[in-house]
Short mmCIF file of C-alpha atoms and ligand atoms in Angstrom, two decimals:
data_model
loop_
_atom_site.label_atom_id
_atom_site.label_comp_id
_atom_site.label_asym_id
_atom_site.label_seq_id
_atom_site.Cartn_x
_atom_site.Cartn_y
_atom_site.Cartn_z
CA MET A 1 -7.53 15.32 -26.40
CA VAL A 2 -4.47 14.20 -24.23
CA SER A 3 -1.32 13.27 -26.05
CA ILE A 4 -0.37 10.02 -25.06
CA GLU A 5 3.00 11.14 -22.61
CA GLU A 6 0.20 13.16 -20.81
CA ALA A 7 -2.45 10.26 -20.47
CA LEU A 8 0.75 8.35 -18.77
CA LYS A 9 1.51 11.05 -16.67
CA SER A 10 -1.60 11.37 -15.41
CA VAL A 11 -2.31 7.87 -14.81
CA ILE A 12 0.90 7.37 -12.99
CA GLU A 13 0.07 10.07 -10.81
CA ASN A 14 -3.17 9.45 -10.35
CA SER A 15 -2.42 5.55 -9.19
CA ARG A 16 -1.02 5.69 -5.54
CA GLU A 17 0.80 2.53 -3.91
CA LEU A 18 -1.55 0.38 -1.62
CA SER A 19 0.36 0.51 2.19
CA ARG A 20 -1.23 -2.47 2.56
CA GLU A 21 0.46 -5.69 3.65
CA VAL A 22 -1.10 -9.97 3.29
CA THR A 23 0.56 -12.51 4.11
CA LEU A 24 0.50 -15.35 1.86
CA PRO A 25 2.79 -19.24 1.48
CA VAL A 26 5.76 -18.64 -0.27
CA GLU A 27 5.10 -21.20 -2.83
CA ASN A 28 1.60 -18.78 -3.65
CA SER A 29 3.62 -15.93 -4.04
CA GLN A 30 4.77 -15.80 -7.52
CA ASN A 31 4.82 -12.24 -9.08
CA GLU A 32 4.16 -10.80 -5.40
CA ILE A 33 6.04 -8.15 -4.42
CA LEU A 34 7.63 -7.84 -0.85
CA PHE A 35 5.93 -5.28 1.56
CA ARG A 36 9.02 -5.30 4.23
CA ASP A 37 12.42 -6.48 4.12
CA VAL A 38 12.89 -9.86 4.77
CA LEU A 39 15.72 -11.04 7.54
CA SER A 40 17.35 -14.32 7.01
CA PRO A 41 16.29 -16.71 10.18
CA ILE A 42 19.74 -18.39 9.59
CA ASN A 43 23.25 -18.62 8.28
CA MET A 44 23.16 -19.73 4.83
CA PRO A 45 24.49 -21.93 4.21
CA PRO A 46 24.45 -22.92 7.87
CA PHE A 47 27.92 -24.60 8.19
CA ARG A 48 31.42 -25.34 6.00
CA GLN A 49 30.31 -26.84 2.78
CA ALA A 50 31.79 -29.05 0.69
CA ALA A 51 31.59 -27.28 -2.76
CA MET A 52 33.11 -29.98 -4.63
CA ASP A 53 33.19 -34.38 -4.52
CA GLY A 54 37.23 -34.86 -3.57
CA TYR A 55 39.34 -34.61 -0.11
CA ALA A 56 38.70 -32.05 2.80
CA LEU A 57 42.57 -31.79 4.10
CA ASN A 58 44.07 -30.94 7.35
CA LEU A 59 47.17 -29.18 4.95
CA CYS A 60 50.78 -29.96 5.77
CA GLU A 61 53.78 -29.54 3.12
CA ASP A 62 54.18 -32.79 2.13
CA GLU A 63 51.73 -34.06 -0.68
CA SER A 64 50.10 -37.32 0.77
CA TYR A 65 47.65 -37.65 2.79
CA SER A 66 46.50 -40.07 4.95
CA LEU A 67 42.71 -41.24 4.29
CA ILE A 68 40.86 -41.74 7.84
CA ALA A 69 37.08 -41.35 7.37
CA GLU A 70 34.70 -40.42 5.33
CA VAL A 71 31.66 -37.57 5.24
CA LYS A 72 28.47 -37.32 2.68
CA ALA A 73 26.05 -35.09 2.16
CA GLY A 74 23.52 -34.95 5.19
CA ASP A 75 26.33 -36.40 7.66
CA HIS A 76 26.71 -35.16 11.09
CA HIS A 77 29.96 -36.50 12.19
CA GLN A 78 32.77 -34.61 12.23
CA PRO A 79 36.25 -36.11 12.09
CA VAL A 80 38.85 -34.33 13.51
CA LEU A 81 41.97 -33.82 11.76
CA SER A 82 45.64 -33.94 12.34
CA LYS A 83 48.17 -32.35 10.34
CA GLY A 84 48.58 -34.86 7.46
CA GLU A 85 45.18 -36.27 7.06
CA ALA A 86 42.45 -36.56 5.14
CA LEU A 87 38.36 -37.74 4.28
CA ARG A 88 36.83 -38.46 1.82
CA ILE A 89 34.11 -35.91 1.19
CA PHE A 90 30.50 -35.46 -0.88
CA THR A 91 29.11 -31.79 -2.19
CA GLY A 92 27.27 -30.26 0.20
CA ALA A 93 28.37 -32.34 3.29
CA PRO A 94 29.48 -30.50 5.86
CA VAL A 95 33.28 -29.62 6.43
CA PRO A 96 35.12 -30.31 9.88
CA ASN A 97 37.11 -27.80 11.55
CA SER A 98 40.03 -29.42 11.32
CA ALA A 99 40.29 -29.44 7.63
CA ASN A 100 41.21 -26.19 6.03
CA VAL A 101 40.42 -27.15 2.21
CA VAL A 102 38.69 -29.79 -0.05
CA VAL A 103 40.17 -30.96 -3.21
CA MET A 104 38.44 -32.07 -6.06
CA GLN A 105 38.71 -36.01 -6.68
CA GLU A 106 40.12 -35.43 -10.34
CA LYS A 107 43.25 -33.49 -8.82
CA VAL A 108 43.70 -36.34 -6.01
CA LYS A 109 45.42 -40.22 -6.80
CA VAL A 110 44.67 -42.71 -4.55
CA GLN A 111 47.05 -45.01 -3.36
CA ASP A 112 44.95 -47.65 -0.69
CA GLU A 113 44.56 -45.40 2.58
CA VAL A 114 46.88 -42.63 0.99
CA ILE A 115 45.84 -39.52 -1.21
CA ILE A 116 48.66 -37.71 -3.20
CA VAL A 117 47.61 -34.35 -3.87
CA GLU A 118 48.85 -33.44 -7.35
CA ASN A 119 48.39 -29.26 -7.56
CA GLU A 120 49.31 -27.27 -4.42
CA ALA A 121 46.17 -26.97 -2.83
CA VAL A 122 45.16 -23.24 -1.87
CA PRO A 123 43.59 -22.68 2.00
CA GLY A 124 39.55 -21.93 2.00
CA GLU A 125 39.17 -23.75 -1.93
CA ASN A 126 36.30 -25.29 -2.34
CA ILE A 127 34.73 -24.69 1.37
CA ARG A 128 31.45 -22.54 1.34
CA PRO A 129 31.84 -20.75 4.65
CA ILE A 130 29.30 -20.16 7.47
CA GLY A 131 27.21 -17.39 6.25
CA GLU A 132 28.46 -16.85 2.84
CA GLN A 133 25.09 -16.60 0.68
CA VAL A 134 23.33 -14.38 3.97
CA LYS A 135 24.32 -14.53 8.37
CA LYS A 136 21.34 -14.83 10.37
CA GLY A 137 19.96 -11.61 11.17
CA GLU A 138 20.86 -9.84 7.41
CA VAL A 139 18.48 -8.18 4.85
CA ALA A 140 17.62 -11.46 2.81
CA LEU A 141 15.91 -9.82 0.18
CA LYS A 142 14.95 -5.87 0.54
CA ARG A 143 11.58 -4.47 0.56
CA GLY A 144 9.74 -3.83 -3.35
CA THR A 145 11.83 -6.98 -4.42
CA LYS A 146 9.68 -9.26 -7.09
CA LEU A 147 8.72 -12.86 -5.97
CA THR A 148 10.63 -14.47 -8.99
CA PRO A 149 11.41 -18.59 -9.23
CA ALA A 150 14.62 -17.66 -8.01
CA ALA A 151 13.55 -15.32 -5.09
CA ILE A 152 10.93 -17.97 -4.36
CA GLY A 153 14.15 -20.49 -4.05
CA TYR A 154 16.36 -18.46 -2.71
CA LEU A 155 13.42 -17.73 0.78
CA SER A 156 12.58 -21.64 0.81
CA SER A 157 16.83 -22.21 0.88
CA LEU A 158 16.10 -20.46 3.99
CA GLY A 159 13.58 -22.12 5.69
CA ILE A 160 11.12 -18.84 5.50
CA THR A 161 7.15 -20.23 4.64
CA GLU A 162 5.44 -17.18 4.74
CA VAL A 163 5.90 -13.51 3.31
CA ALA A 164 4.53 -10.18 3.80
CA VAL A 165 3.91 -9.08 0.37
CA ASN A 166 1.83 -5.12 -1.44
CA LYS A 167 -2.40 -6.74 -0.80
CA LYS A 168 -3.15 -5.19 -4.31
CA PRO A 169 -7.04 -3.79 -4.56
CA SER A 170 -9.46 -6.00 -5.82
CA VAL A 171 -10.11 -5.30 -10.02
CA ALA A 172 -13.37 -5.20 -11.29
CA ILE A 173 -13.87 -5.95 -15.41
CA VAL A 174 -17.20 -4.58 -16.88
CA THR A 175 -18.35 -5.83 -20.06
CA THR A 176 -20.74 -3.65 -21.31
CA GLY A 177 -22.97 -4.35 -25.06
CA ASN A 178 -26.34 -6.02 -25.94
CA GLU A 179 -24.01 -7.54 -28.64
CA LEU A 180 -22.47 -10.15 -26.41
CA ILE A 181 -22.85 -13.78 -25.45
CA GLU A 182 -20.44 -16.23 -23.42
CA ALA A 183 -18.61 -18.43 -24.82
CA GLY A 184 -19.77 -22.22 -24.71
CA LYS A 185 -23.12 -20.78 -25.70
CA SER A 186 -24.72 -21.13 -28.75
CA LEU A 187 -24.63 -18.35 -31.04
CA THR A 188 -27.40 -16.17 -32.58
CA PHE A 189 -27.77 -13.91 -35.48
CA GLY A 190 -26.08 -10.74 -34.48
CA LYS A 191 -23.97 -11.65 -31.56
CA ILE A 192 -20.59 -12.15 -30.81
CA TYR A 193 -18.86 -13.76 -28.74
CA GLU A 194 -18.08 -11.98 -25.14
CA SER A 195 -13.99 -12.04 -25.17
CA ASN A 196 -12.81 -8.69 -23.74
CA SER A 197 -13.23 -10.15 -19.76
CA VAL A 198 -11.79 -13.07 -19.99
CA MET A 199 -8.98 -11.35 -22.17
CA LEU A 200 -7.96 -8.77 -19.44
CA LYS A 201 -8.97 -11.19 -16.57
CA SER A 202 -5.69 -13.45 -17.98
CA ALA A 203 -3.61 -10.18 -17.80
CA LEU A 204 -4.72 -9.47 -14.45
CA LEU A 205 -3.76 -12.84 -13.15
CA ASP A 206 -1.05 -12.86 -14.97
CA LEU A 207 0.44 -10.07 -13.46
CA GLY A 208 -0.39 -11.72 -9.81
CA PHE A 209 -4.07 -10.08 -9.55
CA ARG A 210 -5.85 -12.93 -8.16
CA ASP A 211 -9.27 -10.53 -6.98
CA VAL A 212 -10.95 -10.24 -10.20
CA ARG A 213 -14.77 -9.58 -10.47
CA VAL A 214 -16.18 -10.32 -13.33
CA TYR A 215 -19.54 -8.06 -14.24
CA LYS A 216 -21.68 -8.30 -17.77
CA ILE A 217 -24.15 -4.97 -18.68
CA GLN A 218 -26.57 -4.82 -21.20
CA ASP A 219 -26.01 -1.46 -22.91
CA ASN A 220 -28.76 0.50 -21.02
CA PHE A 221 -28.42 3.04 -19.29
CA ASN A 222 -30.65 2.28 -16.01
CA GLU A 223 -28.78 -1.28 -15.47
CA THR A 224 -25.37 0.54 -16.00
CA TYR A 225 -25.82 3.45 -13.96
CA ASN A 226 -27.34 0.50 -11.18
CA SER A 227 -24.42 -1.93 -11.76
CA LEU A 228 -21.71 1.04 -11.89
CA LYS A 229 -22.84 2.74 -8.96
CA ASN A 230 -22.27 -0.55 -6.33
CA ILE A 231 -18.98 -2.17 -8.24
CA ILE A 232 -17.39 1.20 -7.96
CA ALA A 233 -17.95 1.35 -4.66
CA GLU A 234 -16.25 -2.05 -3.72
CA ASN A 235 -13.70 -2.00 -5.94
CA GLY A 236 -10.04 -0.46 -5.54
CA VAL A 237 -10.02 -0.22 -9.42
CA VAL A 238 -12.89 -0.64 -12.30
CA ILE A 239 -12.09 -2.02 -15.74
CA ILE A 240 -15.09 -0.73 -17.98
CA SER A 241 -14.76 -2.18 -21.62
CA GLY A 242 -17.28 -0.49 -24.05
CA GLY A 243 -19.88 1.70 -24.18
CA ILE A 244 -17.27 4.67 -23.94
CA SER A 245 -17.54 5.88 -27.41
CA VAL A 246 -20.11 8.15 -28.67
CA GLY A 247 -22.76 6.31 -30.00
CA ASP A 248 -26.85 6.39 -28.95
CA TYR A 249 -25.91 2.92 -27.26
CA ASP A 250 -22.81 3.75 -25.27
CA PHE A 251 -24.25 4.55 -21.88
CA VAL A 252 -20.45 4.82 -19.66
CA GLY A 253 -19.79 8.42 -20.40
CA LYS A 254 -23.00 9.83 -18.67
CA THR A 255 -22.99 7.17 -15.77
CA LEU A 256 -19.47 8.38 -15.42
CA ARG A 257 -20.38 12.15 -14.76
CA GLU A 258 -23.73 11.04 -12.85
CA LEU A 259 -21.63 8.88 -10.37
CA ASP A 260 -19.63 12.26 -10.17
CA ILE A 261 -15.88 9.88 -10.80
CA GLU A 262 -13.77 12.62 -11.95
CA GLN A 263 -12.51 12.86 -15.48
CA ILE A 264 -9.10 12.88 -15.29
CA PHE A 265 -8.72 12.20 -18.90
CA TYR A 266 -11.24 11.45 -22.07
CA LYS A 267 -9.82 10.70 -25.17
CA VAL A 268 -6.24 10.15 -26.09
CA ASN A 269 -4.49 10.97 -29.44
CA GLN A 270 -3.95 7.68 -30.67
CA LYS A 271 -4.49 4.75 -32.60
CA PRO A 272 -6.36 2.09 -31.74
CA GLY A 273 -8.03 3.45 -28.31
CA LYS A 274 -8.73 7.59 -28.73
CA PRO A 275 -12.37 6.79 -26.43
CA LEU A 276 -9.96 5.85 -23.99
CA PHE A 277 -11.60 7.60 -20.07
CA PHE A 278 -9.27 7.72 -16.70
CA GLY A 279 -11.45 9.26 -13.22
CA LYS A 280 -11.43 8.47 -9.64
CA ASN A 281 -13.45 9.35 -6.83
CA GLU A 282 -12.28 8.92 -3.37
CA ASN A 283 -11.58 4.73 -3.26
CA THR A 284 -11.56 3.99 -6.71
CA LEU A 285 -9.42 4.43 -10.42
CA LEU A 286 -12.02 4.13 -13.42
CA PHE A 287 -10.49 3.03 -16.21
CA ALA A 288 -12.99 2.78 -19.52
CA LEU A 289 -11.53 1.25 -22.19
CA PRO A 290 -12.68 0.82 -25.83
CA GLY A 291 -14.98 -1.95 -26.87
CA ASN A 292 -12.69 -3.50 -29.78
CA PRO A 293 -10.22 -6.24 -28.47
CA ALA A 294 -7.31 -4.56 -29.68
CA ALA A 295 -7.68 -1.72 -28.72
CA ALA A 296 -8.58 -2.23 -25.63
CA LEU A 297 -5.65 -4.63 -24.14
CA THR A 298 -3.55 -1.82 -25.79
CA CYS A 299 -5.03 0.31 -23.99
CA PHE A 300 -4.29 -2.02 -20.89
CA TYR A 301 -0.80 -2.87 -21.66
CA ILE A 302 -0.46 0.84 -22.37
CA TYR A 303 -2.22 3.00 -19.06
CA VAL A 304 -3.62 0.39 -16.93
CA TYR A 305 -0.69 -2.11 -16.89
CA ALA A 306 1.47 1.34 -15.47
CA SER A 307 -1.18 1.94 -12.98
CA LEU A 308 -1.39 -1.17 -11.70
CA GLN A 309 2.33 -1.96 -11.42
CA LYS A 310 2.66 1.88 -8.80
CA MET A 311 0.22 0.30 -7.22
CA THR A 312 1.70 -2.78 -6.17
CA GLY A 313 4.62 -0.87 -5.42
CA GLN A 314 6.88 -1.43 -8.74
CA ASP A 315 8.72 0.94 -10.49
CA LYS A 316 9.14 -0.93 -13.92
CA ALA A 317 7.52 0.34 -16.81
CA LEU A 318 7.46 -2.65 -19.62
CA MET A 319 10.61 -2.28 -21.27
CA LYS A 320 11.36 -0.79 -24.07
CA VAL A 321 14.32 -0.91 -26.97
CA MET A 322 15.15 0.30 -30.18
CA ALA A 323 14.70 -1.86 -33.05
CA GLU A 324 15.33 -2.28 -36.64
CA SER A 325 11.72 -2.63 -38.46
CA LYS A 326 12.14 -5.59 -40.96
CA SER A 327 8.57 -4.38 -42.30
CA TYR A 328 7.68 -1.72 -44.66
CA PHE A 329 3.83 -0.21 -43.19
CA ILE A 330 2.05 3.21 -44.48
CA LYS A 331 -0.05 5.15 -41.10
CA ASN A 332 -3.34 7.19 -42.47
CA GLY A 333 -3.52 9.97 -40.51
CA ASP A 334 -2.12 12.20 -38.01
CA ARG A 335 -2.85 10.08 -34.70
CA PRO A 336 -0.02 8.06 -32.97
CA GLN A 337 -0.09 4.27 -33.21
CA PHE A 338 0.24 1.33 -31.71
CA LEU A 339 1.08 -0.85 -33.79
CA LYS A 340 0.88 -5.14 -33.30
CA ALA A 341 4.33 -6.36 -33.97
CA LEU A 342 6.71 -9.60 -33.18
CA TYR A 343 10.40 -8.66 -31.72
CA LYS A 344 13.01 -10.53 -32.25
CA ASP A 345 16.45 -11.03 -32.74
CA GLY A 346 17.14 -6.95 -32.86
CA GLY A 347 15.06 -7.05 -35.77
CA VAL A 348 10.87 -5.99 -35.40
CA SER A 349 8.67 -6.78 -37.81
CA ILE A 350 4.62 -5.64 -38.28
CA LEU A 351 1.91 -7.82 -38.03
CA GLU A 352 -0.26 -7.63 -41.43
CA GLY A 353 -3.95 -6.91 -39.62
CA GLN A 354 -4.12 -3.97 -37.21
CA SER A 355 -7.57 -3.50 -37.06
CA SER A 356 -8.49 -2.40 -33.27
CA ALA A 357 -11.51 -5.12 -33.76
CA MET A 358 -9.05 -7.94 -34.72
CA LEU A 359 -7.04 -10.15 -32.19
CA GLN A 360 -5.94 -12.67 -34.28
CA THR A 361 -2.67 -10.92 -35.06
CA PHE A 362 -2.43 -9.44 -31.12
CA ALA A 363 -2.26 -13.31 -30.69
CA VAL A 364 0.74 -14.12 -32.01
CA ALA A 365 2.46 -10.87 -31.05
CA ASN A 366 4.76 -10.40 -28.31
CA ALA A 367 5.63 -6.27 -28.74
CA LEU A 368 3.71 -2.91 -29.46
CA ILE A 369 5.66 -0.74 -32.00
CA LYS A 370 4.79 3.32 -30.91
CA MET A 371 4.98 5.12 -34.47
CA PRO A 372 5.36 8.85 -34.18
CA GLY A 373 1.99 10.90 -35.28
CA GLU A 374 4.05 12.69 -37.99
CA TRP A 375 5.33 9.53 -39.39
CA THR A 376 3.74 8.45 -42.29
CA GLU A 377 5.44 5.69 -43.44
CA ILE A 378 7.74 2.80 -41.68
CA ARG A 379 10.35 1.42 -44.34
CA VAL A 380 12.15 -1.93 -43.73
CA GLY A 381 15.72 -1.02 -42.17
CA ASP A 382 14.56 2.39 -40.18
CA ILE A 383 15.11 2.49 -36.70
CA VAL A 384 11.16 2.41 -34.50
CA GLU A 385 10.78 2.35 -31.05
CA VAL A 386 10.31 -1.23 -29.04
CA ILE A 387 7.82 -1.71 -26.68
CA LEU A 388 8.11 -5.23 -25.23
CA LEU A 389 4.74 -7.13 -23.63
CA PRO A 390 4.77 -8.49 -20.36
CA PHE A 391 4.80 -12.18 -22.22
P1 AMP B 401 -17.78 -0.17 -28.21
O1 AMP B 401 -16.81 0.40 -27.43
O2 AMP B 401 -18.89 -0.51 -27.26
O3 AMP B 401 -19.06 0.76 -29.01
O4 AMP B 401 -17.87 -1.84 -29.06
C1 AMP B 401 -16.26 -1.33 -30.21
C2 AMP B 401 -16.37 -2.99 -30.69
O5 AMP B 401 -16.55 -3.78 -29.81
C3 AMP B 401 -17.98 -3.09 -30.88
O6 AMP B 401 -17.49 -3.82 -32.33
C4 AMP B 401 -17.83 -4.80 -29.81
O7 AMP B 401 -19.15 -5.54 -30.24
C5 AMP B 401 -16.66 -4.81 -29.39
N1 AMP B 401 -17.05 -5.35 -28.64
C6 AMP B 401 -17.12 -4.85 -26.96
N2 AMP B 401 -17.01 -5.09 -26.43
C7 AMP B 401 -17.09 -6.87 -26.51
C8 AMP B 401 -16.53 -7.47 -25.46
N3 AMP B 401 -16.33 -7.75 -23.82
N4 AMP B 401 -16.56 -8.82 -26.24
C9 AMP B 401 -15.95 -8.82 -28.12
N5 AMP B 401 -15.80 -7.54 -28.26
C10 AMP B 401 -16.38 -6.25 -27.43
MG1 MG B 402 -20.82 -1.34 -27.14
#
């Protein structure tokens, strides 16, 4: 059995960044990671741009200017101003080279075709210079940048429609269990609805993994062996749920040994999720998560998440904060425990119902508290380590 820290270290060490790229339309690139630097194809802004509604002036010593024309956003005419002349101008409009300042309309008095500038104008004010954000040919965004809505907006503002992003591996989710029935079918006695595949698929989609394949196998050695053999051959990451414990019908461990999967660790000193298995062969990383849904999801966020981040060129672990507990909790046993919790306004509440079989609690949690093994209780006011879940 390994510690949480050893397990996480091995997961990260064994997860290699995939050096492959795929080109995607910018508008479908949410959460993807840039594979290479993106150079700006244009100056942004492409012309001297008015940052305010007001008046563009060719500055002189006098405070009155004669108004000679108007330029609005989208116009392309460029009236030439002589000293002491002004134009009516609007936000986003091109400022002619002969103007050296835009004065906000609120600071100007207008009398017929003459304007009076009430405060002294500062040259350059309210004019966005050409290329102020980025110049043509400069790096607009660096390799490794995550494509957030702001990044997607920025690339679109440069006229970019396609981006090269890190290619993600295909991920297989494999559920095991004779008791599992697909939601939508009628529930017969002794069966439960299968939820781990739907849950893990949604967690993967959240992280931008789109190539997710789901397989369902029964608790039968031959079926487990034959199915896993093909699934492992065809996918870069395999996440198995259930069948990894020590019950007579848990065939995953035996199968993985027979398929020559190198075991990196099996069993982690933690609760929930003790029977977690992590292994690999030349092309595939393999996680076997315990079947209990809350344990499976905890292992996903603590270990699989870290692996997937690394594979896609990100080294961002889940954010951790220290926070004051608003709840009392007694722990049995000496294993470190991940507690489903709600983090809000700098404080953290431990939720009722910590059983690894219960998703109800996870469904309203946004964080996990990592409670050290040697602690027996958490009191109100104690400072605890909180792992913020990425949702
Ligand atoms: P196992 O790890 O196979 O012993 O499963 C532990 C518990 O998790 C059992 O109560 C299973 O019925 C349940 N379980 C296993 N797989 C799933 C699944 N895909 N969806 C929902 N519950 C599951
Ligand atoms: Mg099972």
